[in-house]
């Protein structure tokens, strides 16, 4: 339990330039101008899954985040319930071992994600390629 909060979701949106507010604990599903942020706790509690699924309906792309430092394990095939393209993102590449990253990759694959990026929001690794994919799937590639 409680492996999804603090996994770096808000920091990731900020690093992608699609979150204007400060990075602090996300207490509720939060709507920004360009993105929707979710509290990590919702992924730990199956009774909140419907909220995540409903929130995803109008999304152009969904980033399913795995924290390699916490060995988070997403529900099997969870990504298949989401109604938009899902990209798996392994965060904190600057602080994780290769074993941690491999385990996070397995967890995301098990949840039904096929495209996976490993990034560091702090250091910037992988952010350019991920940003490009996100812009493309959001339909902003000509901006
Ligand atoms: N080393 C490292 N730390 C990171 C990275 N991204 C985020 N963090 C740290 O992880 C902590 C949690 O980051 P958040 O972005 O608030 O995580 P969150 O998933 O939005 O958390 P909740 O809102 O609680 O669900 C903060 O202390 C961040 O500085 C990263 O790429 N590398
Ligand atoms: Mg957050």
mmCIF file of C-alpha atoms in Angstrom, residues 12-102:
data_model
loop_
_atom_site.group_PDB
_atom_site.id
_atom_site.type_symbol
_atom_site.label_atom_id
_atom_site.label_comp_id
_atom_site.label_asym_id
_atom_site.label_seq_id
_atom_site.Cartn_x
_atom_site.Cartn_y
_atom_site.Cartn_z
ATOM 1 C CA UNK A 12 6.891 15.212 -14.299
ATOM 2 C CA UNK A 13 4.035 17.435 -15.523
ATOM 3 C CA UNK A 14 6.010 20.471 -14.382
ATOM 4 C CA UNK A 15 9.161 19.282 -16.195
ATOM 5 C CA UNK A 16 7.080 18.706 -19.326
ATOM 6 C CA UNK A 17 5.930 22.322 -19.115
ATOM 7 C CA UNK A 18 2.248 21.457 -18.806
ATOM 8 C CA UNK A 19 1.715 22.236 -15.123
ATOM 9 C CA UNK A 20 1.746 25.829 -13.943
ATOM 10 C CA UNK A 21 1.287 25.363 -10.224
ATOM 11 C CA UNK A 22 3.944 24.605 -7.615
ATOM 12 C CA UNK A 23 4.884 20.993 -6.970
ATOM 13 C CA UNK A 24 3.364 19.997 -3.674
ATOM 14 C CA UNK A 25 1.390 17.014 -2.413
ATOM 15 C CA UNK A 26 -1.595 16.413 -4.713
ATOM 16 C CA UNK A 27 -4.612 16.077 -2.415
ATOM 17 C CA UNK A 28 -7.370 15.697 -5.012
ATOM 18 C CA UNK A 29 -7.823 15.244 -8.743
ATOM 19 C CA UNK A 30 -6.552 18.641 -9.947
ATOM 20 C CA UNK A 31 -7.339 20.301 -13.264
ATOM 21 C CA UNK A 32 -4.762 22.602 -14.821
ATOM 22 C CA UNK A 33 -5.049 24.394 -18.158
ATOM 23 C CA UNK A 34 -3.154 21.666 -19.990
ATOM 24 C CA UNK A 35 -3.176 18.594 -17.768
ATOM 25 C CA UNK A 36 -5.026 16.746 -15.034
ATOM 26 C CA UNK A 37 -3.007 15.604 -12.021
ATOM 27 C CA UNK A 38 -4.040 12.830 -9.676
ATOM 28 C CA UNK A 39 -3.149 11.929 -6.088
ATOM 29 C CA UNK A 40 -1.017 8.794 -5.908
ATOM 30 C CA UNK A 41 -3.234 7.349 -3.199
ATOM 31 C CA UNK A 42 -5.986 6.821 -5.790
ATOM 32 C CA UNK A 43 -3.870 4.127 -7.440
ATOM 33 C CA UNK A 44 -3.534 2.275 -4.153
ATOM 34 C CA UNK A 45 -7.279 2.047 -3.557
ATOM 35 C CA UNK A 46 -9.386 0.103 -6.056
ATOM 36 C CA UNK A 47 -12.503 2.008 -4.974
ATOM 37 C CA UNK A 48 -10.991 5.110 -6.578
ATOM 38 C CA UNK A 49 -10.191 3.427 -9.882
ATOM 39 C CA UNK A 50 -13.510 4.548 -11.388
ATOM 40 C CA UNK A 51 -12.522 8.177 -10.663
ATOM 41 C CA UNK A 52 -9.257 7.705 -12.524
ATOM 42 C CA UNK A 53 -11.001 5.991 -15.417
ATOM 43 C CA UNK A 54 -13.717 8.679 -15.628
ATOM 44 C CA UNK A 55 -11.117 11.435 -15.473
ATOM 45 C CA UNK A 56 -9.213 9.829 -18.329
ATOM 46 C CA UNK A 57 -12.113 9.914 -20.761
ATOM 47 C CA UNK A 58 -11.296 13.300 -22.308
ATOM 48 C CA UNK A 59 -7.513 12.960 -22.122
ATOM 49 C CA UNK A 60 -5.398 12.990 -25.268
ATOM 50 C CA UNK A 61 -2.717 10.957 -23.538
ATOM 51 C CA UNK A 62 -2.303 9.350 -20.128
ATOM 52 C CA UNK A 63 1.033 9.032 -18.348
ATOM 53 C CA UNK A 64 1.088 6.039 -16.026
ATOM 54 C CA UNK A 65 3.961 6.672 -13.640
ATOM 55 C CA UNK A 66 6.063 4.066 -11.849
ATOM 56 C CA UNK A 67 8.504 5.018 -9.082
ATOM 57 C CA UNK A 68 11.469 2.624 -9.331
ATOM 58 C CA UNK A 69 12.544 3.489 -5.780
ATOM 59 C CA UNK A 70 9.312 2.150 -4.306
ATOM 60 C CA UNK A 71 8.854 -0.975 -6.395
ATOM 61 C CA UNK A 72 5.319 0.143 -7.122
ATOM 62 C CA UNK A 73 3.139 -2.453 -8.781
ATOM 63 C CA UNK A 74 0.237 -1.319 -10.911
ATOM 64 C CA UNK A 75 -2.875 -3.454 -11.158
ATOM 65 C CA UNK A 76 -2.680 -6.059 -13.842
ATOM 66 C CA UNK A 77 -4.065 -4.781 -17.151
ATOM 67 C CA UNK A 78 -5.123 -1.446 -15.570
ATOM 68 C CA UNK A 79 -4.059 0.440 -18.693
ATOM 69 C CA UNK A 80 -6.654 -1.427 -20.748
ATOM 70 C CA UNK A 81 -9.432 0.248 -18.759
ATOM 71 C CA UNK A 82 -8.226 3.716 -19.736
ATOM 72 C CA UNK A 83 -9.810 5.427 -22.724
ATOM 73 C CA UNK A 84 -6.797 7.218 -24.201
ATOM 74 C CA UNK A 85 -3.309 6.206 -25.337
ATOM 75 C CA UNK A 86 -1.199 5.319 -22.296
ATOM 76 C CA UNK A 87 2.529 5.970 -21.996
ATOM 77 C CA UNK A 88 4.343 4.347 -19.102
ATOM 78 C CA UNK A 89 6.874 6.592 -17.384
ATOM 79 C CA UNK A 90 9.573 5.395 -14.997
ATOM 80 C CA UNK A 91 10.650 8.404 -12.945
ATOM 81 C CA UNK A 92 13.721 9.218 -10.819
ATOM 82 C CA UNK A 93 16.199 7.688 -13.241
ATOM 83 C CA UNK A 94 18.886 9.794 -11.542
ATOM 84 C CA UNK A 95 18.425 7.913 -8.270
ATOM 85 C CA UNK A 96 17.424 4.387 -9.346
ATOM 86 C CA UNK A 97 19.533 1.276 -9.965
ATOM 87 C CA UNK A 98 19.208 -0.743 -13.173
ATOM 88 C CA UNK A 99 17.398 -3.477 -11.182
ATOM 89 C CA UNK A 100 14.888 -0.915 -9.890
ATOM 90 C CA UNK A 101 14.275 0.376 -13.405
ATOM 91 C CA UNK A 102 13.841 -3.167 -14.777
#
